[in-house]
XYZ file of C-alpha atoms in Angstrom:
476
model
C 9.945 18.174 -15.532
C 7.899 20.661 -13.531
C 5.333 23.254 -14.572
C 7.635 26.097 -13.490
C 10.456 25.164 -15.843
C 11.683 26.545 -19.147
C 11.388 23.144 -20.819
C 7.733 22.777 -19.846
C 6.652 26.317 -20.696
C 8.550 26.740 -23.957
C 8.633 23.213 -25.369
C 6.436 20.552 -23.777
C 3.230 22.540 -23.338
C 3.321 24.316 -26.739
C 4.005 20.996 -28.522
C 1.120 19.351 -26.671
C -1.277 22.201 -27.451
C -0.412 22.105 -31.152
C -0.715 18.311 -31.434
C -3.905 18.242 -29.371
C -5.863 21.062 -30.981
C -4.845 20.207 -34.542
C -7.089 17.174 -34.133
C -10.772 18.046 -34.726
C -12.857 18.031 -31.556
C -15.038 15.245 -32.908
C -12.114 12.814 -32.752
C -12.215 12.459 -28.988
C -10.307 9.164 -28.959
C -7.434 10.685 -30.939
C -7.249 13.700 -28.627
C -7.252 11.380 -25.630
C -4.429 9.363 -27.166
C -2.326 12.489 -27.675
C -2.982 13.552 -24.095
C -2.075 10.093 -22.791
C 1.162 9.908 -24.815
C 2.275 13.339 -23.638
C 1.320 12.448 -20.055
C 3.540 9.362 -20.189
C 6.363 11.426 -21.681
C 5.882 14.013 -18.920
C 6.214 11.327 -16.250
C 9.162 9.667 -17.973
C 11.035 12.991 -17.960
C 10.894 12.981 -14.166
C 11.752 9.333 -13.673
C 11.949 7.129 -16.778
C 12.818 3.978 -14.830
C 9.593 4.312 -12.836
C 7.325 4.601 -15.866
C 6.892 0.824 -15.859
C 5.830 0.989 -12.216
C 3.075 3.455 -13.032
C 1.988 1.346 -16.008
C 1.857 -1.669 -13.670
C -0.342 0.322 -11.297
C -2.634 1.227 -14.188
C -2.866 -2.409 -15.314
C -3.590 -3.689 -11.790
C -6.341 -1.150 -11.201
C -7.854 -1.738 -14.633
C -8.050 -5.522 -14.155
C -9.200 -5.304 -10.540
C -11.823 -2.760 -11.590
C -13.220 -5.196 -14.126
C -13.585 -7.969 -11.553
C -14.903 -5.587 -8.882
C -17.877 -4.666 -11.055
C -21.423 -5.906 -10.579
C -20.963 -8.470 -13.372
C -19.289 -10.818 -10.886
C -20.271 -12.455 -7.613
C -19.802 -10.657 -4.326
C -16.841 -12.833 -3.343
C -15.043 -12.184 -6.619
C -15.733 -8.475 -6.368
C -14.439 -8.300 -2.815
C -11.326 -10.281 -3.730
C -10.623 -7.939 -6.659
C -11.072 -4.859 -4.508
C -8.739 -6.190 -1.813
C -6.208 -7.281 -4.427
C -6.075 -3.707 -5.676
C -5.616 -2.408 -2.131
C -2.940 -4.940 -1.186
C -0.926 -4.507 -4.394
C -1.260 -0.729 -4.447
C -0.417 -0.198 -0.781
C 2.229 -2.917 -1.022
C 4.069 -1.132 -3.820
C 3.697 2.204 -2.060
C 4.941 0.657 1.181
C 7.955 -0.953 -0.437
C 9.181 2.127 -2.262
C 8.299 4.651 0.419
C 8.619 2.883 3.775
C 10.948 -0.114 3.440
C 13.988 1.820 4.648
C 12.057 3.449 7.497
C 10.772 0.140 8.840
C 14.213 -1.415 8.504
C 15.625 1.368 10.682
C 12.913 0.734 13.291
C 13.722 -2.985 13.349
C 17.431 -2.238 13.715
C 16.707 0.127 16.615
C 15.222 -2.875 18.438
C 18.506 -4.774 18.279
C 18.327 -6.445 14.903
C 20.916 -5.964 12.210
C 19.386 -5.986 8.751
C 20.588 -4.017 5.733
C 18.697 -0.795 5.151
C 17.518 -0.718 1.517
C 18.331 2.414 -0.461
C 15.249 2.760 -2.637
C 14.539 5.821 -4.763
C 11.018 7.145 -4.304
C 9.053 7.216 -7.580
C 7.672 10.679 -8.299
C 3.967 10.987 -7.564
C 3.476 7.410 -6.356
C 1.404 8.515 -3.353
C -0.972 10.440 -5.595
C -1.526 8.008 -8.447
C -1.783 5.069 -6.025
C -4.655 6.758 -4.201
C -6.354 7.650 -7.472
C -6.217 4.075 -8.702
C -7.518 2.731 -5.388
C -10.421 5.185 -5.340
C -11.508 3.970 -8.808
C -11.557 0.289 -7.872
C -13.218 0.901 -4.505
C -15.883 3.104 -6.107
C -16.600 0.420 -8.708
C -16.887 -2.168 -5.929
C -19.299 0.094 -4.028
C -21.326 0.742 -7.192
C -20.469 4.426 -6.888
C -18.781 4.405 -10.301
C -19.348 2.609 -13.588
C -16.631 0.160 -14.549
C -14.462 1.369 -17.425
C -13.707 -1.374 -19.958
C -11.415 0.703 -22.143
C -7.889 0.404 -20.666
C -6.729 3.576 -22.414
C -9.335 5.625 -20.561
C -8.220 4.231 -17.211
C -4.632 4.947 -18.222
C -5.559 8.529 -19.085
C -7.400 8.953 -15.778
C -4.427 7.806 -13.699
C -1.608 9.229 -15.839
C -3.189 12.583 -16.787
C -0.180 14.867 -16.419
C -1.670 18.008 -14.767
C -2.419 16.199 -11.506
C -0.147 13.171 -11.882
C 2.781 13.950 -9.619
C 1.448 16.326 -6.939
C -2.313 16.249 -7.033
C -4.980 17.177 -6.485
C -6.181 13.606 -5.985
C -8.927 13.332 -8.597
C -11.765 10.844 -8.198
C -12.741 8.854 -11.262
C -16.363 9.937 -10.825
C -15.253 13.561 -11.200
C -13.794 13.101 -14.676
C -15.360 9.866 -15.991
C -17.828 11.613 -18.275
C -15.292 14.213 -19.384
C -12.814 11.554 -20.472
C -15.358 10.353 -23.025
C -17.370 13.414 -23.974
C -15.849 16.683 -22.791
C -16.028 19.794 -24.933
C -13.243 22.356 -24.915
C -14.164 26.030 -25.447
C -12.241 29.253 -25.983
C -13.768 30.744 -22.819
C -12.607 27.853 -20.666
C -9.213 27.724 -22.363
C -8.805 31.405 -21.505
C -9.889 30.796 -17.896
C -7.499 27.858 -17.668
C -4.556 29.898 -18.957
C -5.269 32.696 -16.455
C -5.572 30.195 -13.585
C -2.298 28.541 -14.629
C -0.442 31.862 -14.755
C -1.726 32.929 -11.349
C -0.467 29.611 -9.989
C 2.887 30.091 -11.696
C 3.187 33.530 -10.100
C 2.386 32.093 -6.677
C 5.216 29.656 -7.117
C 7.853 31.932 -8.633
C 7.176 35.169 -6.723
C 5.870 34.056 -3.326
C 6.722 30.400 -2.625
C 10.289 30.594 -3.895
C 11.023 33.830 -2.030
C 9.681 32.459 1.226
C 11.559 29.231 0.524
C 14.839 31.153 0.455
C 14.132 32.518 3.937
C 12.943 29.171 5.318
C 15.943 27.289 3.914
C 18.360 29.841 5.352
C 16.839 29.670 8.836
C 16.171 25.926 9.000
C 19.685 25.329 7.721
C 21.136 26.690 10.951
C 21.646 24.956 14.269
C 18.249 25.107 15.973
C 19.747 25.684 19.435
C 21.526 28.818 18.220
C 18.460 30.579 16.811
C 16.959 33.588 18.514
C 13.227 33.440 19.160
C 12.564 36.112 16.528
C 14.635 34.348 13.855
C 12.985 31.002 14.616
C 9.560 32.597 14.186
C 10.649 34.247 10.947
C 11.749 30.868 9.594
C 8.553 29.143 10.720
C 6.359 31.868 9.227
C 8.347 31.752 5.989
C 7.823 28.017 5.684
C 4.145 28.439 6.582
C 3.841 30.744 3.587
C 6.097 28.651 1.347
C 4.257 25.368 1.736
C 0.863 26.973 1.152
C 1.836 28.991 -1.905
C 3.983 26.170 -3.284
C 1.325 23.475 -3.014
C -1.689 25.646 -3.833
C 0.270 27.007 -6.802
C 0.679 23.501 -8.178
C -3.028 22.842 -7.634
C -3.901 26.111 -9.404
C -1.713 25.167 -12.355
C -3.150 21.643 -12.451
C -6.718 22.939 -12.381
C -5.896 25.515 -15.027
C -4.240 22.977 -17.324
C -7.148 20.611 -16.821
C -9.590 23.319 -17.864
C -7.602 24.002 -21.037
C -8.192 20.386 -22.057
C -11.821 20.289 -20.921
C -11.407 18.734 -17.457
C -12.843 20.228 -14.287
C -10.873 19.207 -11.211
C -12.264 20.093 -7.806
C -10.656 22.819 -5.722
C -7.875 21.678 -3.395
C -7.425 24.783 -1.213
C -9.844 27.352 0.169
C -7.769 29.970 2.017
C -6.878 27.700 4.951
C -5.070 30.386 6.937
C -8.294 32.287 7.596
C -9.653 29.321 9.583
C -11.006 29.723 13.100
C -10.254 26.164 14.192
C -8.111 23.199 13.216
C -11.280 21.405 12.104
C -12.010 24.233 9.693
C -8.371 24.315 8.614
C -8.632 20.735 7.380
C -11.797 21.531 5.485
C -9.776 24.122 3.593
C -6.293 22.524 3.307
C -5.461 19.767 0.791
C -9.175 19.054 0.388
C -8.693 16.136 -1.993
C -6.515 14.247 0.518
C -8.652 14.915 3.601
C -11.824 13.851 1.791
C -10.045 10.739 0.479
C -9.144 9.630 3.997
C -12.643 10.499 5.173
C -14.402 8.479 2.464
C -12.083 5.479 2.238
C -10.801 5.053 5.810
C -12.730 7.085 8.393
C -16.274 6.292 7.248
C -15.608 2.559 6.567
C -14.204 2.305 10.104
C -17.494 3.631 11.435
C -16.951 7.361 11.161
C -18.918 9.308 13.750
C -21.760 6.786 13.932
C -20.275 4.841 16.813
C -19.199 5.252 20.425
C -16.931 8.085 21.503
C -13.992 5.752 22.095
C -14.436 4.203 18.672
C -14.584 7.656 17.059
C -11.305 8.591 18.716
C -9.754 5.341 17.480
C -11.022 6.048 13.951
C -9.511 9.526 14.065
C -6.236 8.104 15.352
C -6.023 5.692 12.416
C -6.796 8.425 9.910
C -4.189 10.831 11.264
C -1.547 8.146 11.673
C -2.125 7.298 7.998
C -2.114 10.972 7.030
C 1.240 11.497 8.715
C 2.715 8.359 7.153
C 1.357 9.315 3.719
C 3.427 12.487 3.816
C 6.699 10.777 4.574
C 8.565 7.858 6.104
C 9.962 9.681 9.136
C 9.007 10.170 12.771
C 8.506 13.907 12.372
C 5.689 13.271 9.867
C 4.054 10.808 12.255
C 4.272 13.354 15.097
C 2.866 15.963 12.690
C -0.145 13.711 12.122
C -0.520 13.025 15.852
C -0.373 16.779 16.550
C -3.464 17.283 14.435
C -5.112 14.186 15.901
C -4.780 15.589 19.430
C -6.066 19.008 18.394
C -9.038 17.608 16.487
C -10.017 15.290 19.327
C -9.685 18.227 21.713
C -11.922 20.411 19.559
C -14.481 17.644 19.230
C -14.707 16.637 22.891
C -13.015 19.249 25.098
C -12.507 22.864 24.094
C -14.381 23.163 20.788
C -17.516 24.795 22.209
C -15.499 27.135 24.399
C -13.330 28.098 21.425
C -16.404 28.980 19.351
C -17.495 31.477 22.046
C -14.191 33.372 22.070
C -13.683 36.491 19.898
C -12.968 35.745 16.238
C -9.370 37.101 16.395
C -8.604 34.657 19.208
C -9.944 31.771 17.143
C -7.869 32.831 14.143
C -4.703 33.122 16.222
C -5.301 29.698 17.770
C -5.786 28.007 14.387
C -2.835 29.776 12.787
C -0.552 29.001 15.719
C -1.541 25.328 15.529
C -0.695 25.309 11.800
C 2.649 27.094 12.259
C 3.774 24.638 14.946
C 2.737 21.738 12.739
C 4.863 23.034 9.858
C 7.948 23.028 12.082
C 7.576 19.247 12.412
C 6.929 19.049 8.673
C 9.985 21.068 7.655
C 12.479 19.794 10.238
C 15.115 17.326 9.091
C 14.283 15.027 12.002
C 12.344 14.952 15.259
C 15.152 16.185 17.589
C 15.694 19.175 15.327
C 11.957 19.953 15.393
C 11.828 19.996 19.192
C 14.981 22.119 19.397
C 13.539 24.533 16.874
C 10.270 24.842 18.805
C 12.277 25.417 21.980
C 14.021 28.356 20.306
C 10.712 29.720 19.037
C 9.430 29.948 22.591
C 12.476 31.684 24.011
C 14.799 28.846 25.045
C 17.377 29.354 22.296
C 20.011 32.025 21.742
C 18.172 35.126 22.951
C 14.965 36.788 21.813
C 16.105 38.934 18.887
C 18.972 39.316 16.437
C 20.002 41.097 13.287
C 19.193 38.195 10.991
C 15.504 38.382 11.874
C 15.461 42.088 11.014
C 17.322 41.431 7.778
C 14.891 38.758 6.507
C 11.888 40.877 7.449
C 13.181 43.995 5.676
C 14.890 42.345 2.706
C 11.744 40.404 1.815
C 9.219 43.002 2.999
C 7.297 43.197 -0.328
C 6.994 39.413 -0.458
C 5.809 39.242 3.183
C 3.099 41.803 2.439
C 2.017 40.018 -0.743
C 1.863 36.700 1.108
C -0.442 38.178 3.750
C -2.747 39.634 1.090
C -2.734 36.521 -1.100
C -3.520 34.231 1.836
C -6.861 35.995 2.309
C -9.865 35.957 -0.092
C -9.240 39.518 -1.265
C -9.687 38.626 -4.921
C -13.074 37.033 -4.298
C -14.185 40.015 -2.219
C -13.278 42.489 -4.977
C -14.885 40.307 -7.627
C -18.173 40.197 -5.701
C -18.080 43.975 -5.298
C -17.578 44.434 -9.028
C -20.307 41.914 -9.880
C -22.719 43.737 -7.579
C -21.865 47.049 -9.224
C -22.317 45.524 -12.668
C -25.658 43.899 -11.870
C -27.259 46.490 -9.568
C -25.892 49.707 -11.058
C -25.473 48.456 -14.618
C -21.896 49.701 -14.509
C -20.093 49.177 -17.789
C -16.802 50.033 -16.100
C -17.286 47.244 -13.564
C -18.195 44.844 -16.373
C -15.049 45.784 -18.303
C -12.848 45.353 -15.229
C -14.364 41.916 -14.546
C -13.579 40.800 -18.078
C -10.150 42.319 -18.549
C -8.405 42.663 -15.203
C -7.682 38.916 -14.751
C -6.233 38.712 -18.245
C -4.114 41.863 -17.908
C -2.968 40.841 -14.436
C -2.088 37.389 -15.765
C -0.049 38.927 -18.605
C 1.894 41.077 -16.142
C 2.434 38.157 -13.763
C 3.592 35.949 -16.640
C 6.301 38.476 -17.541
C 7.434 38.770 -13.921
C 7.322 34.998 -13.376
C 9.238 34.258 -16.559
C 11.893 36.769 -15.538
C 12.179 35.075 -12.153
C 12.353 31.713 -13.876
C 15.172 32.769 -16.186
C 17.243 34.587 -13.562
C 16.422 32.565 -10.426
C 17.616 29.217 -9.166
C 15.678 25.987 -9.601
C 13.240 25.227 -6.785
C 11.094 22.098 -7.213
C 7.643 21.749 -5.721
C 7.624 20.551 -2.106
C 4.967 17.888 -2.654
C 6.935 16.192 -5.419
C 8.707 14.167 -2.718
C 5.438 12.723 -1.434
């Protein structure tokens, strides 16, 4: 089940809202139980045979969290923390990477069977959430939670369960026990959810049609223009697809009184790759920073050690996204660029005109997404070769067709990738506060709601008449 599905919008979510809000707000435990039950049902709909695996992950992190608390000796605490890491990463490694490593071993001359293991939905996300809880308890950054149902709710909470954002326990610990829902926040959450739904149905899916059509062709036979059209389409698709899910997750969380941190901050307006990763998938980049980069020494060590630390982080980041060489090269691409910005061309880049910086950062992102989208590494290199003029000519009719046929969507993607909404909102707030404009005040109150109503109608129409298109990050 996904958020952009008829079953979720017309059955699951309404049933949950009725069951949840029929319970008086003072019965927090009962509301939590309803939310937990529906979260488990939500996960079971996507992969019922893997529900036990997630419950095992919850149990391991709950028990390890208990023994990692300050009530025990340092040795016991350390052993509990490492047990959580080994079991969590072990399960993730088995289900996600066993086949990949078997192929590597076979390429060296061995002959072992390659296991065909289905990847549990969301395992990368809920594994990292569970690990962050235990590690934070071990570090005394979080209070140990002795109620197993609250840990279960934290890890299994359906809005962010299968595709993030990765939520730290410290972010929601107090809200699990004592949050207070309000009509204002429910309204804000519904609007945020609908805007995310529109991103997915109107922008991401349209760009996905173009990207799938182009990347489905032989890379050597693409013209340069068509290859760029496909790469730009996927650049738009992955942003609007993933940020849409984050918007919907944040909106759903707000409906039920949770406040998840933002996961995207208009990454395509960045002036450097360093800035790009402060704006893209924020919950993942900060997770690797806090639990891998800083424990390795971070920036408080020699230059060589810093480079090694960055290498480890970006190797892990690439592997986290998928068990394939193209994901590893994708991670190494960013590693090289970030090291270059830190030690070689960063200062020079900052002195160039702003448009040059934007083009550099956007070009780096577009090239990275070719590795991300390609079926394998040879295809990625062939595709890049076509992009830079070594394919089947420079221009063809297909490129013109996809640009003209999807012209409204291209324009909307460009506008939506920039902070236009925030700019207009600040203008209206200034007019309301400085000029005491009642019109500006009315627009601030009503335009999001009216826009959301219009977008809901359009999105629902697309949902009913369009083809199914799951979220990209579900496979991670």
